[in-house]
PDB file of C-alpha atoms in Angstrom:
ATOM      1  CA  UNK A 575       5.021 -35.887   6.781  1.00  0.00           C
ATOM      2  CA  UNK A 576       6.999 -32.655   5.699  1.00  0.00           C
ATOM      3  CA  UNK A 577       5.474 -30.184   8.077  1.00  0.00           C
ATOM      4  CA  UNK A 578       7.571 -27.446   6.812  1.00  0.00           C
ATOM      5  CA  UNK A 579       6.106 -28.380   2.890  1.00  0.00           C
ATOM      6  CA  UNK A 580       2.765 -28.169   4.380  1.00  0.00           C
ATOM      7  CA  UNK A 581       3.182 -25.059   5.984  1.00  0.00           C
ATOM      8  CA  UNK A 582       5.520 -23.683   2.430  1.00  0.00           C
ATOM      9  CA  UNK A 583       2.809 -25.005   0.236  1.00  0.00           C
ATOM     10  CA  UNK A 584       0.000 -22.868   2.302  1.00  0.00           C
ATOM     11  CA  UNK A 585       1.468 -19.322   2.023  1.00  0.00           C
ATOM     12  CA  UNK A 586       4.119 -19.320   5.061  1.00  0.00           C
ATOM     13  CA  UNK A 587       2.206 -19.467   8.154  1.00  0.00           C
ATOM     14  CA  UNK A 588       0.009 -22.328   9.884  1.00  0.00           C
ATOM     15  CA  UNK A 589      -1.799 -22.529  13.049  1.00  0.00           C
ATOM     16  CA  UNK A 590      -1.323 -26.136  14.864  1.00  0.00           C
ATOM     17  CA  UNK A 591      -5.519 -26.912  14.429  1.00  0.00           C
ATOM     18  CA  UNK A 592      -4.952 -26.191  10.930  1.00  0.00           C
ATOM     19  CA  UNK A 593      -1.780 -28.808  10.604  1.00  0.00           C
ATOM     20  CA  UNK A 594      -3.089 -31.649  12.350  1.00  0.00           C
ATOM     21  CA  UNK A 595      -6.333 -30.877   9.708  1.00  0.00           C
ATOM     22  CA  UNK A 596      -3.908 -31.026   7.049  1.00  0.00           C
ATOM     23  CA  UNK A 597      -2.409 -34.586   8.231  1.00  0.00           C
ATOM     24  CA  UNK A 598       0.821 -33.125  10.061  1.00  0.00           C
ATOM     25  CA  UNK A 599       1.796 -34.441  13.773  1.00  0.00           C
ATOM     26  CA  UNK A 600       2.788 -33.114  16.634  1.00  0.00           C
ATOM     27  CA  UNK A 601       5.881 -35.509  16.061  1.00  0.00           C
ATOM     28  CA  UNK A 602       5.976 -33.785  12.812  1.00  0.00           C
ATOM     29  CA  UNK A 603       6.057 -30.626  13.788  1.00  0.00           C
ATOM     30  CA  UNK A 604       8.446 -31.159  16.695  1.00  0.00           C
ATOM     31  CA  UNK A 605      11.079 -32.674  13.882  1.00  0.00           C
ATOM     32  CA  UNK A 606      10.680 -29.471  12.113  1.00  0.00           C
ATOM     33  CA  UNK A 607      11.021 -27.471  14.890  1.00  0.00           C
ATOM     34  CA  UNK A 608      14.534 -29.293  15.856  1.00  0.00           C
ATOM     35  CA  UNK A 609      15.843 -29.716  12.271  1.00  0.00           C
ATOM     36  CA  UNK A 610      15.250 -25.576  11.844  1.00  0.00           C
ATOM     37  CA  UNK A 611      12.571 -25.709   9.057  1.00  0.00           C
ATOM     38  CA  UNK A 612      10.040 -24.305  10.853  1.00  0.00           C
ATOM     39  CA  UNK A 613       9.864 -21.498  13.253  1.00  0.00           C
ATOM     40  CA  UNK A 614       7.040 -20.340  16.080  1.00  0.00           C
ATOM     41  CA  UNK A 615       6.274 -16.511  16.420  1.00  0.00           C
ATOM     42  CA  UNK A 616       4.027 -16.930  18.418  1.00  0.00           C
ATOM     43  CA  UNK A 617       2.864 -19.658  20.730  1.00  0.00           C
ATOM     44  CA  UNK A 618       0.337 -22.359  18.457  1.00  0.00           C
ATOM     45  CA  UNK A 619       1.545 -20.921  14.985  1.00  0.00           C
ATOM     46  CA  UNK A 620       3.992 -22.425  12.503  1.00  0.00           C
ATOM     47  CA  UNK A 621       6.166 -20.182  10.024  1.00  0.00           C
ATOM     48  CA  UNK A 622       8.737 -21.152   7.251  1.00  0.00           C
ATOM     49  CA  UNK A 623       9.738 -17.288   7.495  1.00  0.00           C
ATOM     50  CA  UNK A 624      13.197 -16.211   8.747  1.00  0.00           C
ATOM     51  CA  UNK A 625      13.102 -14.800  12.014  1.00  0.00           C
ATOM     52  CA  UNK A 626      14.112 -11.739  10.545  1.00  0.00           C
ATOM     53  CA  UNK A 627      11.259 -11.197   7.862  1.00  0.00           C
ATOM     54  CA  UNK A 628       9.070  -8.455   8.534  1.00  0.00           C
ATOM     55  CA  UNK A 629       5.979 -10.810   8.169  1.00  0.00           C
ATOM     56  CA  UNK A 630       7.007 -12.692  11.236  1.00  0.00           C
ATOM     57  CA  UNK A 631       8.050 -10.307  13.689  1.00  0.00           C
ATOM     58  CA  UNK A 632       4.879  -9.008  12.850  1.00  0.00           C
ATOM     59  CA  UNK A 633       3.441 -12.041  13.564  1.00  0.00           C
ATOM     60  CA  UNK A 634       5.705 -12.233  16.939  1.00  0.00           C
ATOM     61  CA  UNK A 635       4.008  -8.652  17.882  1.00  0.00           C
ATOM     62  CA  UNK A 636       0.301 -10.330  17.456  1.00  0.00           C
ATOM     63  CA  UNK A 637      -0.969  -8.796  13.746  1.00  0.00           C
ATOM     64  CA  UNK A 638      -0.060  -8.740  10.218  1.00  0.00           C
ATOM     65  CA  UNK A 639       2.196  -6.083   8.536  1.00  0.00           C
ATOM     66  CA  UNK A 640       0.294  -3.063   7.206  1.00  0.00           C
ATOM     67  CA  UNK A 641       0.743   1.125   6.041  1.00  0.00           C
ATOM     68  CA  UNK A 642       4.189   1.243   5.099  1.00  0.00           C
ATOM     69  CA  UNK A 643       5.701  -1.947   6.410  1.00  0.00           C
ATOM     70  CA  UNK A 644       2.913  -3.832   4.079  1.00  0.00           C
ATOM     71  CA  UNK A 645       4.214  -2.142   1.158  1.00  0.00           C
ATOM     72  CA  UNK A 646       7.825  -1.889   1.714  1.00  0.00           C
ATOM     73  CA  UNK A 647       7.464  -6.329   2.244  1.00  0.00           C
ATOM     74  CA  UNK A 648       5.630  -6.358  -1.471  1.00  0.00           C
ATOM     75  CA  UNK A 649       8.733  -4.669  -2.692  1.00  0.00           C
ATOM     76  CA  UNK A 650       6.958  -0.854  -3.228  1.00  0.00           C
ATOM     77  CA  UNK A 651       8.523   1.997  -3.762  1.00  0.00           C
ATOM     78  CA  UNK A 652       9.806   3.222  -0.100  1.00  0.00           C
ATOM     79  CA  UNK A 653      11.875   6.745   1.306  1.00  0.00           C
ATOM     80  CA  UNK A 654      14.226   5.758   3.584  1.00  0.00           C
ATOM     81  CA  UNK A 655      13.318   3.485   6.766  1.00  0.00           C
ATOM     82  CA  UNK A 656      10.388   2.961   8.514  1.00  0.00           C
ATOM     83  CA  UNK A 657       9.275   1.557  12.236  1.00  0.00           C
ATOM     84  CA  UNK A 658       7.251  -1.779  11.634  1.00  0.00           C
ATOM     85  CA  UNK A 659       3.324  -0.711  11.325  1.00  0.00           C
ATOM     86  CA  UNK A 660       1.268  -3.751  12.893  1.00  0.00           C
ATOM     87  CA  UNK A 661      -2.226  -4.019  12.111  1.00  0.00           C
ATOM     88  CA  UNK A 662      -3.722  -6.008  15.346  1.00  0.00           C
ATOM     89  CA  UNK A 663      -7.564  -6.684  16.318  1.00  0.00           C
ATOM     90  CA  UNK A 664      -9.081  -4.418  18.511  1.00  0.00           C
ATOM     91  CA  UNK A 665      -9.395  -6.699  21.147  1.00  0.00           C
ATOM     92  CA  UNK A 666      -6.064  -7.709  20.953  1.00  0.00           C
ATOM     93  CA  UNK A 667      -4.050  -8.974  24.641  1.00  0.00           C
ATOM     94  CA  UNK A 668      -0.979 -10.650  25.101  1.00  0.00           C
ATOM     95  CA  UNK A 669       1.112  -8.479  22.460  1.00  0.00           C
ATOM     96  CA  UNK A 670       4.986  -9.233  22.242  1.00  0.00           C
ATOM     97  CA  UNK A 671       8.603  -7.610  21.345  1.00  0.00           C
ATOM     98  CA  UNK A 672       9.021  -8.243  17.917  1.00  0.00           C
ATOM     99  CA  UNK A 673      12.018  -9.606  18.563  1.00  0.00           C
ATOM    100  CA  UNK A 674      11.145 -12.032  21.363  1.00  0.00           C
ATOM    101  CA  UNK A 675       8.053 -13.654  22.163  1.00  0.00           C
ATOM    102  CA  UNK A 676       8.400 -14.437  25.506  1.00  0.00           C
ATOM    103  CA  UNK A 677       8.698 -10.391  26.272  1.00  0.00           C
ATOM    104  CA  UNK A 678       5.581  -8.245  26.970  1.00  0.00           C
ATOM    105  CA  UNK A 679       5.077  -5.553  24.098  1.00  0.00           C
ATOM    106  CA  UNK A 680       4.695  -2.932  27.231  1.00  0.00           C
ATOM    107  CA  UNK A 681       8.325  -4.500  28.202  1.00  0.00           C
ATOM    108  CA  UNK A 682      10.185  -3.676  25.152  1.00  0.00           C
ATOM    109  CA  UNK A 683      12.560  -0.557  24.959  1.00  0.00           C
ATOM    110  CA  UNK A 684      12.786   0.871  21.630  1.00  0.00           C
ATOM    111  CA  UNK A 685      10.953  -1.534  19.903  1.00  0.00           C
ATOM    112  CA  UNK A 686      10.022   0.323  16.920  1.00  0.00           C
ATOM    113  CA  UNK A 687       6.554  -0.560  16.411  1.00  0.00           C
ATOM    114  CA  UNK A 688       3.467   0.973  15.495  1.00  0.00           C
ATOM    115  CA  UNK A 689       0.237  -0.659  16.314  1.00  0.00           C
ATOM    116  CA  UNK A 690      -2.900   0.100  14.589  1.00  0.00           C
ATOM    117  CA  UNK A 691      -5.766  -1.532  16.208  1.00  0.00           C
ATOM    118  CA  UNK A 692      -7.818  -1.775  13.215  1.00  0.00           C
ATOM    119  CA  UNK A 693      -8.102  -5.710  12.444  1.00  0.00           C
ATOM    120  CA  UNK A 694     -11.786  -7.239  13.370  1.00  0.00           C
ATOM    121  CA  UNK A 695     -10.384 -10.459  14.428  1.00  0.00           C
ATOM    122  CA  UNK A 696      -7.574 -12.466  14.727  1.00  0.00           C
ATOM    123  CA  UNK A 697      -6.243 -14.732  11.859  1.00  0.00           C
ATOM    124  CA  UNK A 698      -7.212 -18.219  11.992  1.00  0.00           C
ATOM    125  CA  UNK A 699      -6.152 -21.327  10.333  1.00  0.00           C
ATOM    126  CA  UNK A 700      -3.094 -19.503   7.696  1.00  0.00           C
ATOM    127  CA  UNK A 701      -1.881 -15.920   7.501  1.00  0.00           C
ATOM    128  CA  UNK A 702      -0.139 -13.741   4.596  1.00  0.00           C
ATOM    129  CA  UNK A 703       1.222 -12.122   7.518  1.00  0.00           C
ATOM    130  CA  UNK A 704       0.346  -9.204   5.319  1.00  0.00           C
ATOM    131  CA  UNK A 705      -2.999  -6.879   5.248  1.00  0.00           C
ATOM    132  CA  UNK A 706      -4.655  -6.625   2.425  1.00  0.00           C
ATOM    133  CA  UNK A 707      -3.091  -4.342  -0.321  1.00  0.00           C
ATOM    134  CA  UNK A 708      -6.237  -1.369  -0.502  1.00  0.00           C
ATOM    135  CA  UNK A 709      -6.271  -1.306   3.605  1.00  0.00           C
ATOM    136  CA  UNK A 710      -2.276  -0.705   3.709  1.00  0.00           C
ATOM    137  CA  UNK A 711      -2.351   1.939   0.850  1.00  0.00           C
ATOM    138  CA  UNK A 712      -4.796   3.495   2.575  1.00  0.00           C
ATOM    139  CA  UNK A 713      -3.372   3.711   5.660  1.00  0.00           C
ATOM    140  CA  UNK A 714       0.153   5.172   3.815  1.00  0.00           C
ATOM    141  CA  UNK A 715      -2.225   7.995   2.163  1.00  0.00           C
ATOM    142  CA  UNK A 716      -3.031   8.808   5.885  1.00  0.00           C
ATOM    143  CA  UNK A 717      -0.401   8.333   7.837  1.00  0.00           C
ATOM    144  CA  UNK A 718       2.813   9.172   5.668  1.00  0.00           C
ATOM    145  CA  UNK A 719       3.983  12.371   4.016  1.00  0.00           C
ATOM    146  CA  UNK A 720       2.509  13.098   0.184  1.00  0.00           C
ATOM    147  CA  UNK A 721       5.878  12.773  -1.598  1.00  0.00           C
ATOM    148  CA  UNK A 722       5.632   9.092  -0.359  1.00  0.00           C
ATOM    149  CA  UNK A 723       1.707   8.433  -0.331  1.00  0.00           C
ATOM    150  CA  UNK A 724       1.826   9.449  -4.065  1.00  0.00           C
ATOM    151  CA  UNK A 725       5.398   7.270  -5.216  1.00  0.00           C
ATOM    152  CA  UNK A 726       3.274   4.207  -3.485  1.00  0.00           C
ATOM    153  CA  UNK A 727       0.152   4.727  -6.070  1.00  0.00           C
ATOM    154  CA  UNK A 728       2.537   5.489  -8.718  1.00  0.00           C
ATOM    155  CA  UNK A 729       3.917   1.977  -8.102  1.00  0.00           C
ATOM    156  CA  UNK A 730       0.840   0.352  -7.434  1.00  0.00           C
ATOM    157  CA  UNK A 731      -0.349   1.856 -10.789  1.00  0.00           C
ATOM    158  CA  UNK A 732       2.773   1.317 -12.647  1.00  0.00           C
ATOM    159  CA  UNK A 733       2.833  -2.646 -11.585  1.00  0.00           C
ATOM    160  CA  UNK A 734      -1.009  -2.872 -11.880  1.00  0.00           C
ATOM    161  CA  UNK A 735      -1.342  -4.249  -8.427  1.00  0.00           C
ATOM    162  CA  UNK A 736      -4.826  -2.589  -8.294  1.00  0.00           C
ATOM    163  CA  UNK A 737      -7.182  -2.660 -10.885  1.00  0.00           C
ATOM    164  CA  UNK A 738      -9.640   0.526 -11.330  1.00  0.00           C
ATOM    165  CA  UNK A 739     -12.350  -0.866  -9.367  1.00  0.00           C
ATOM    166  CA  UNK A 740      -9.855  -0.776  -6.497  1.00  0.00           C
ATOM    167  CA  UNK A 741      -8.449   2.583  -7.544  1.00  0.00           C
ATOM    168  CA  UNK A 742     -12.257   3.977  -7.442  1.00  0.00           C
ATOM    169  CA  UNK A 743     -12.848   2.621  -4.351  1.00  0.00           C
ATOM    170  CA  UNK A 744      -9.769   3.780  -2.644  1.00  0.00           C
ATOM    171  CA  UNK A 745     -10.749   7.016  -3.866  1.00  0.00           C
ATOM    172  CA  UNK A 746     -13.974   7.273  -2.030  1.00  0.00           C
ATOM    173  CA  UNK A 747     -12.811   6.267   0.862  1.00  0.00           C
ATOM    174  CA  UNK A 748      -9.794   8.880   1.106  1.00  0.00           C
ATOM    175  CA  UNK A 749     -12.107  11.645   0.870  1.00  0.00           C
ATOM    176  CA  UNK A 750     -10.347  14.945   1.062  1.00  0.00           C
ATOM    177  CA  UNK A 751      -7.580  13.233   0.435  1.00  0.00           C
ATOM    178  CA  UNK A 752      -8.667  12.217  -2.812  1.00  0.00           C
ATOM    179  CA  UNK A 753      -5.928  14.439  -4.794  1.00  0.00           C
ATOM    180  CA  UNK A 754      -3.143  12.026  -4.058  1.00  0.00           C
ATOM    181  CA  UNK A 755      -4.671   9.690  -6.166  1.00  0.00           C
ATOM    182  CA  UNK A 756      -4.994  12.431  -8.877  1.00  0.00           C
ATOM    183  CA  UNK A 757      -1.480  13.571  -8.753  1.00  0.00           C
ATOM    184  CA  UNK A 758      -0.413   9.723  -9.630  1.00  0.00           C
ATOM    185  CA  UNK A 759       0.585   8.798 -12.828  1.00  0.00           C
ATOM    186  CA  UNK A 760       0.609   5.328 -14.242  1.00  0.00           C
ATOM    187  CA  UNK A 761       3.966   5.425 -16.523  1.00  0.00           C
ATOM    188  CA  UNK A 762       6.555   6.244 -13.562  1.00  0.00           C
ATOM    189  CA  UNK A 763       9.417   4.048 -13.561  1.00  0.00           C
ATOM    190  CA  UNK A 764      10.736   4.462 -10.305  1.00  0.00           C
ATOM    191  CA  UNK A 765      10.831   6.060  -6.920  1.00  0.00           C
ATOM    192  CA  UNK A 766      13.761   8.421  -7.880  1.00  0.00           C
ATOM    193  CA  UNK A 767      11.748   9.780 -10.852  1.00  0.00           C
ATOM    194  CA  UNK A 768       8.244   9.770  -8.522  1.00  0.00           C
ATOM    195  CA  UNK A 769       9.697  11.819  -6.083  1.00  0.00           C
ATOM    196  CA  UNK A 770      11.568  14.599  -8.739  1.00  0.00           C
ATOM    197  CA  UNK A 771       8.497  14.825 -10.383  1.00  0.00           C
ATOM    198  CA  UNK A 772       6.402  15.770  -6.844  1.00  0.00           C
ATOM    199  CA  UNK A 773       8.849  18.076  -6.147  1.00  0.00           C
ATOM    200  CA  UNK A 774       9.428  19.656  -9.068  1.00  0.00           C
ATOM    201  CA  UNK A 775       5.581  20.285  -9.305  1.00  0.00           C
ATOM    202  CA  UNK A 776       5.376  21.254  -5.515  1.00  0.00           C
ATOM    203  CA  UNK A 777       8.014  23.899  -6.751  1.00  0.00           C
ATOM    204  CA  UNK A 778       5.620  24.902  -9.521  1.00  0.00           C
ATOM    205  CA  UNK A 779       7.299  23.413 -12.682  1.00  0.00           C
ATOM    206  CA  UNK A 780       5.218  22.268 -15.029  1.00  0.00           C
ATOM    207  CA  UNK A 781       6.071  18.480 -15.433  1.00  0.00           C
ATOM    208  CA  UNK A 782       5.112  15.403 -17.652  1.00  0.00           C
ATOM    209  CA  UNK A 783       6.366  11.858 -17.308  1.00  0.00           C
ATOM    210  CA  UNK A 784       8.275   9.789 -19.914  1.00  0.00           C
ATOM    211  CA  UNK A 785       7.407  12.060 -22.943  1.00  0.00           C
ATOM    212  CA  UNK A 786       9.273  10.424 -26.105  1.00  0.00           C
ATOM    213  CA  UNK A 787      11.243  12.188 -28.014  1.00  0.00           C
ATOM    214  CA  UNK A 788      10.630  13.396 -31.955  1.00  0.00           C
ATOM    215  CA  UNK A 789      12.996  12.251 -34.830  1.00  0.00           C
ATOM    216  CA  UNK A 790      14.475  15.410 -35.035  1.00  0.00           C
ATOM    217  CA  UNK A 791      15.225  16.113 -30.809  1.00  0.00           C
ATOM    218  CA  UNK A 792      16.832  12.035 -31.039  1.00  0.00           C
ATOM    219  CA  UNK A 793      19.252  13.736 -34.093  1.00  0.00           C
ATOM    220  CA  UNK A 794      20.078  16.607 -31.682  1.00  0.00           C
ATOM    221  CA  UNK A 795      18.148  19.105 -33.982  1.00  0.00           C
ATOM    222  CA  UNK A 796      15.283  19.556 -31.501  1.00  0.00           C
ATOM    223  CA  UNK A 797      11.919  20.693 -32.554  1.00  0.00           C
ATOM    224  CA  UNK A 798      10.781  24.584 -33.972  1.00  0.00           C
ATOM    225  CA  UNK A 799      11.158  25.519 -30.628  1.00  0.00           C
ATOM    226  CA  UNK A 800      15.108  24.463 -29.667  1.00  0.00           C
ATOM    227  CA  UNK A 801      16.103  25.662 -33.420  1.00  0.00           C
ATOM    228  CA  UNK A 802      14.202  29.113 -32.951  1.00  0.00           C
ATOM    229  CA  UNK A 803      15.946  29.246 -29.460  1.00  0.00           C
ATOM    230  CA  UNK A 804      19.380  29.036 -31.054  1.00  0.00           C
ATOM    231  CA  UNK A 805      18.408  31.201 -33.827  1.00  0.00           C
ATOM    232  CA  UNK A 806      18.426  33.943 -30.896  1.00  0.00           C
ATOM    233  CA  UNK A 807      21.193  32.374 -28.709  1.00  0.00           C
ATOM    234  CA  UNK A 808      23.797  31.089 -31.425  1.00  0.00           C
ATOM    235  CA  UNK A 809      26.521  30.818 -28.694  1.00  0.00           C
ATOM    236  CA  UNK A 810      24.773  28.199 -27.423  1.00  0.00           C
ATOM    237  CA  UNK A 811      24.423  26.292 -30.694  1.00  0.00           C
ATOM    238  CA  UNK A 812      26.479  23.257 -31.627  1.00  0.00           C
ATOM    239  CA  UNK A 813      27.638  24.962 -34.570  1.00  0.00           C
ATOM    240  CA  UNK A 814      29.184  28.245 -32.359  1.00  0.00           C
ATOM    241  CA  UNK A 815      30.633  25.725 -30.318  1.00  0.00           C
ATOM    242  CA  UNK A 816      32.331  23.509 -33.486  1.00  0.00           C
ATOM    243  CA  UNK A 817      33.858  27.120 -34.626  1.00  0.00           C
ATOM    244  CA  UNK A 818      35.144  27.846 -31.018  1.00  0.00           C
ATOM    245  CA  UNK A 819      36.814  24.534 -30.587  1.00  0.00           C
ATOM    246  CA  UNK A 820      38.556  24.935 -34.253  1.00  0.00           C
ATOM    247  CA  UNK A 821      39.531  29.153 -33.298  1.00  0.00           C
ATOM    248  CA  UNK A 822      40.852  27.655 -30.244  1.00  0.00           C
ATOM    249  CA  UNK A 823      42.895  25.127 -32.038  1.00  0.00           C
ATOM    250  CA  UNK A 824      44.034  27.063 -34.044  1.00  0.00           C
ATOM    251  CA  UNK A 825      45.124  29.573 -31.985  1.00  0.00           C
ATOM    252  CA  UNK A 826      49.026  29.496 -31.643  1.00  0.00           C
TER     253      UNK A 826
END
């Protein structure tokens, strides 16, 4: 049997009870092992992951990505770099580098890592290797500064990735924190345009996303406004400027 299928077919990640359920042996496995197909992060589970993915050194540490990491690994809308957040069960022992296994979390020098003993249990059977989407947001609306809490809603809004139920809900639970869900918009493109648009507003300009433009702006007429604005500025009209360029030109 293809152990490495199995495990590919089931999301990335297999405990060894939940392969030799499945049909795979430990002959199987130890082929896949050898041949590079499959890796172990830690001892008893099975990964098709590189050993560099996020979801697996997360999985090395003892937990599943969450906050930050969690979004950055669903391809979200991130600032810059961020240590690797690890959500773990509260009972958790035996915690590793996330770069080796065989080294003792409390070992590591400048590991990088954030626990968050939040999970209730451990995973059994298969993993994600990722928390669920409405626990990791709400950990980034908590944890991280507003210009980024609010360009991860405007993605998750943007892409749909929660639906309003799930919006609602993450709502409640935020509390006082409630307004970064309110200063989201749902027609943001990007995280450049996210994070002018916080700023700008933090810096109290009055701003609104993707407005379309009128026939006449598209023409370069602009609306009453622009033409009224030229009517008292004509230097800065196109037609000044057409008259300066042909004085200029003509100007021996």
């Amino acid at each position: 049997m293809d152990a490495a299928h199995l495990v590919a077919r089931h999301g990335g990640a297999l405990d060894r009870r939940r392969l030799h359920e499945l049909g795979a042996t430990d002959h199987d496995l130890r082929r896949a092992l050898r041949a590079g197909s499959l890796n172990r992060p830690r001892r008893g589970w099975y990964s098709t992951w590189d050993e560099r993915d996020p979801r697996f050194r997360a999985m090395r540490v003892g937990g599943r990505l969450t906050g930050i990491s969690a979004v950055a690994a669903l391809g979200g809308w991130v600032l810059g770099r961020h240590a690797l957040h690890v959500a773990v069960p509260v009972n958790a022992a035996r915690l590793r580098s996330q770069w080796r296994r065989d080294i003792r979390r409390s070992d590591a020098r400048d590991d990088a890592v954030v626990v968050r003993w939040v999970a209730p249990a451990h995973d059994r059977g298969s993993t994600t290797g990722i928390v669920d989407l409405p626990e990791a947001i709400e950990l980034v609306c908590r944890t991280e500064i507003a210009e980024q809490a609010i360009a991860v809603l405007d993605w998750v809004r943007r892409t749909g990735r929660l639906d309003r139920i799930e919006l609602a809900e993450l709502r409640e639970k935020l509390g006082p924190l409630r307004w970064l869900i309110d200063a989201s918009v749902e027609n943001c493109d990007s995280l450049p345009e996210s994070l002018a648009r916080t700023r700008l507003r933090a810096a109290g300009v009055q701003v609104s996303s993707q407005v379309g433009f009128t026939d006449g702006l598209a023409r370069g007429t602009g609306g009453p406004r622009a033409r009224a604005a030229r009517a008292r500025h004509p230097r800065r009209s196109p037609q000044f400027r057409s008259r300066a360029g042909r004085k200029a030109r003509d100007t021996p």
